GROMACS .gro file of C-alpha atoms in nm:
model
  113
    1UNK     CA    1   1.126  -0.545   1.603
    2UNK     CA    2   1.019  -0.898   1.515
    3UNK     CA    3   0.652  -0.856   1.437
    4UNK     CA    4   0.454  -0.875   1.115
    5UNK     CA    5   0.336  -0.514   1.151
    6UNK     CA    6   0.476  -0.222   1.349
    7UNK     CA    7   0.194  -0.256   1.600
    8UNK     CA    8   0.223  -0.637   1.641
    9UNK     CA    9   0.147  -0.963   1.462
   10UNK     CA   10  -0.229  -0.931   1.413
   11UNK     CA   11  -0.367  -0.720   1.128
   12UNK     CA   12  -0.589  -0.434   1.241
   13UNK     CA   13  -0.751  -0.231   0.965
   14UNK     CA   14  -0.783   0.074   1.190
   15UNK     CA   15  -0.400   0.104   1.195
   16UNK     CA   16  -0.346   0.143   0.818
   17UNK     CA   17  -0.514   0.282   0.507
   18UNK     CA   18  -0.604  -0.028   0.307
   19UNK     CA   19  -0.877  -0.163   0.080
   20UNK     CA   20  -1.140  -0.187   0.351
   21UNK     CA   21  -1.113   0.173   0.470
   22UNK     CA   22  -1.129   0.477   0.241
   23UNK     CA   23  -1.073   0.364  -0.122
   24UNK     CA   24  -0.810   0.630  -0.184
   25UNK     CA   25  -0.488   0.775  -0.043
   26UNK     CA   26  -0.496   0.972   0.284
   27UNK     CA   27  -0.284   1.259   0.414
   28UNK     CA   28   0.046   1.152   0.572
   29UNK     CA   29   0.053   1.118   0.946
   30UNK     CA   30  -0.305   0.992   0.996
   31UNK     CA   31  -0.183   0.673   1.167
   32UNK     CA   32   0.041   0.614   1.469
   33UNK     CA   33   0.420   0.621   1.416
   34UNK     CA   34   0.622   0.306   1.456
   35UNK     CA   35   0.894   0.254   1.716
   36UNK     CA   36   1.143   0.456   1.504
   37UNK     CA   37   0.908   0.748   1.453
   38UNK     CA   38   0.807   0.669   1.094
   39UNK     CA   39   0.443   0.731   1.004
   40UNK     CA   40   0.226   0.533   0.764
   41UNK     CA   41   0.459   0.239   0.710
   42UNK     CA   42   0.163   0.018   0.618
   43UNK     CA   43  -0.082   0.097   0.340
   44UNK     CA   44  -0.161   0.429   0.171
   45UNK     CA   45   0.087   0.382  -0.120
   46UNK     CA   46   0.344   0.119  -0.215
   47UNK     CA   47   0.685   0.264  -0.151
   48UNK     CA   48   0.943   0.221  -0.422
   49UNK     CA   49   1.283   0.100  -0.300
   50UNK     CA   50   1.626   0.103  -0.464
   51UNK     CA   51   1.629  -0.279  -0.468
   52UNK     CA   52   1.593  -0.480  -0.784
   53UNK     CA   53   1.346  -0.766  -0.745
   54UNK     CA   54   1.515  -1.108  -0.721
   55UNK     CA   55   1.551  -1.413  -0.503
   56UNK     CA   56   1.684  -1.381  -0.149
   57UNK     CA   57   1.905  -1.636   0.017
   58UNK     CA   58   1.707  -1.894   0.213
   59UNK     CA   59   1.917  -1.814   0.522
   60UNK     CA   60   1.794  -1.553   0.768
   61UNK     CA   61   1.965  -1.220   0.695
   62UNK     CA   62   1.932  -0.877   0.849
   63UNK     CA   63   1.892  -0.604   0.584
   64UNK     CA   64   1.941  -0.835   0.286
   65UNK     CA   65   2.071  -0.684  -0.038
   66UNK     CA   66   1.865  -0.731  -0.345
   67UNK     CA   67   1.986  -0.837  -0.689
   68UNK     CA   68   2.260  -0.623  -0.850
   69UNK     CA   69   2.033  -0.565  -1.155
   70UNK     CA   70   1.698  -0.666  -1.294
   71UNK     CA   71   1.382  -0.561  -1.471
   72UNK     CA   72   1.161  -0.485  -1.173
   73UNK     CA   73   1.202  -0.265  -0.864
   74UNK     CA   74   1.074  -0.369  -0.522
   75UNK     CA   75   0.778  -0.193  -0.357
   76UNK     CA   76   0.700  -0.238   0.012
   77UNK     CA   77   0.423  -0.159   0.255
   78UNK     CA   78   0.116  -0.213   0.039
   79UNK     CA   79  -0.136   0.051  -0.063
   80UNK     CA   80  -0.487   0.184  -0.003
   81UNK     CA   81  -0.602  -0.077  -0.259
   82UNK     CA   82  -0.452  -0.388  -0.087
   83UNK     CA   83  -0.548  -0.629   0.190
   84UNK     CA   84  -0.364  -0.677   0.515
   85UNK     CA   85  -0.121  -0.949   0.398
   86UNK     CA   86   0.036  -0.707   0.150
   87UNK     CA   87   0.082  -0.434   0.409
   88UNK     CA   88   0.365  -0.607   0.589
   89UNK     CA   89   0.701  -0.434   0.534
   90UNK     CA   90   0.852  -0.778   0.467
   91UNK     CA   91   0.619  -0.832   0.168
   92UNK     CA   92   0.789  -0.744  -0.161
   93UNK     CA   93   0.581  -0.633  -0.457
   94UNK     CA   94   0.747  -0.554  -0.791
   95UNK     CA   95   0.689  -0.335  -1.093
   96UNK     CA   96   0.887  -0.210  -1.386
   97UNK     CA   97   1.068   0.119  -1.313
   98UNK     CA   98   0.847   0.289  -1.576
   99UNK     CA   99   0.525   0.197  -1.388
  100UNK     CA  100   0.309   0.489  -1.274
  101UNK     CA  101  -0.009   0.460  -1.075
  102UNK     CA  102  -0.212   0.608  -0.792
  103UNK     CA  103  -0.110   0.333  -0.547
  104UNK     CA  104   0.270   0.386  -0.565
  105UNK     CA  105   0.493   0.650  -0.416
  106UNK     CA  106   0.824   0.691  -0.239
  107UNK     CA  107   0.956   0.800   0.099
  108UNK     CA  108   1.239   1.048   0.122
  109UNK     CA  109   1.476   0.950   0.399
  110UNK     CA  110   1.775   1.134   0.543
  111UNK     CA  111   1.992   1.115   0.851
  112UNK     CA  112   1.944   1.414   1.081
  113UNK     CA  113   2.276   1.592   1.141
   0.00000   0.00000   0.00000
């Protein structure tokens, strides 16, 4: 999928929980799933990743690996408190691993057997 958002390239506030909607988190599954069946990939809460924040290569890479170490972890997807530009999965936010707040969370993923 080569679009800015899972629904296309144009931001549509009705497709994600962001700063112009509810002013707080929402229950999971309130928005349409993407092509892979994942719900709420944009907005609601920033999702912590295992990647350390650092520079990427300037070359186009599929599934780039982050830095081997660092001071900040990457968050993706934006939150209920962010505008549309931050809701792209390609946008990388960063915070210290000790950060706690009402706009961050995580997604448990597993491969179905």
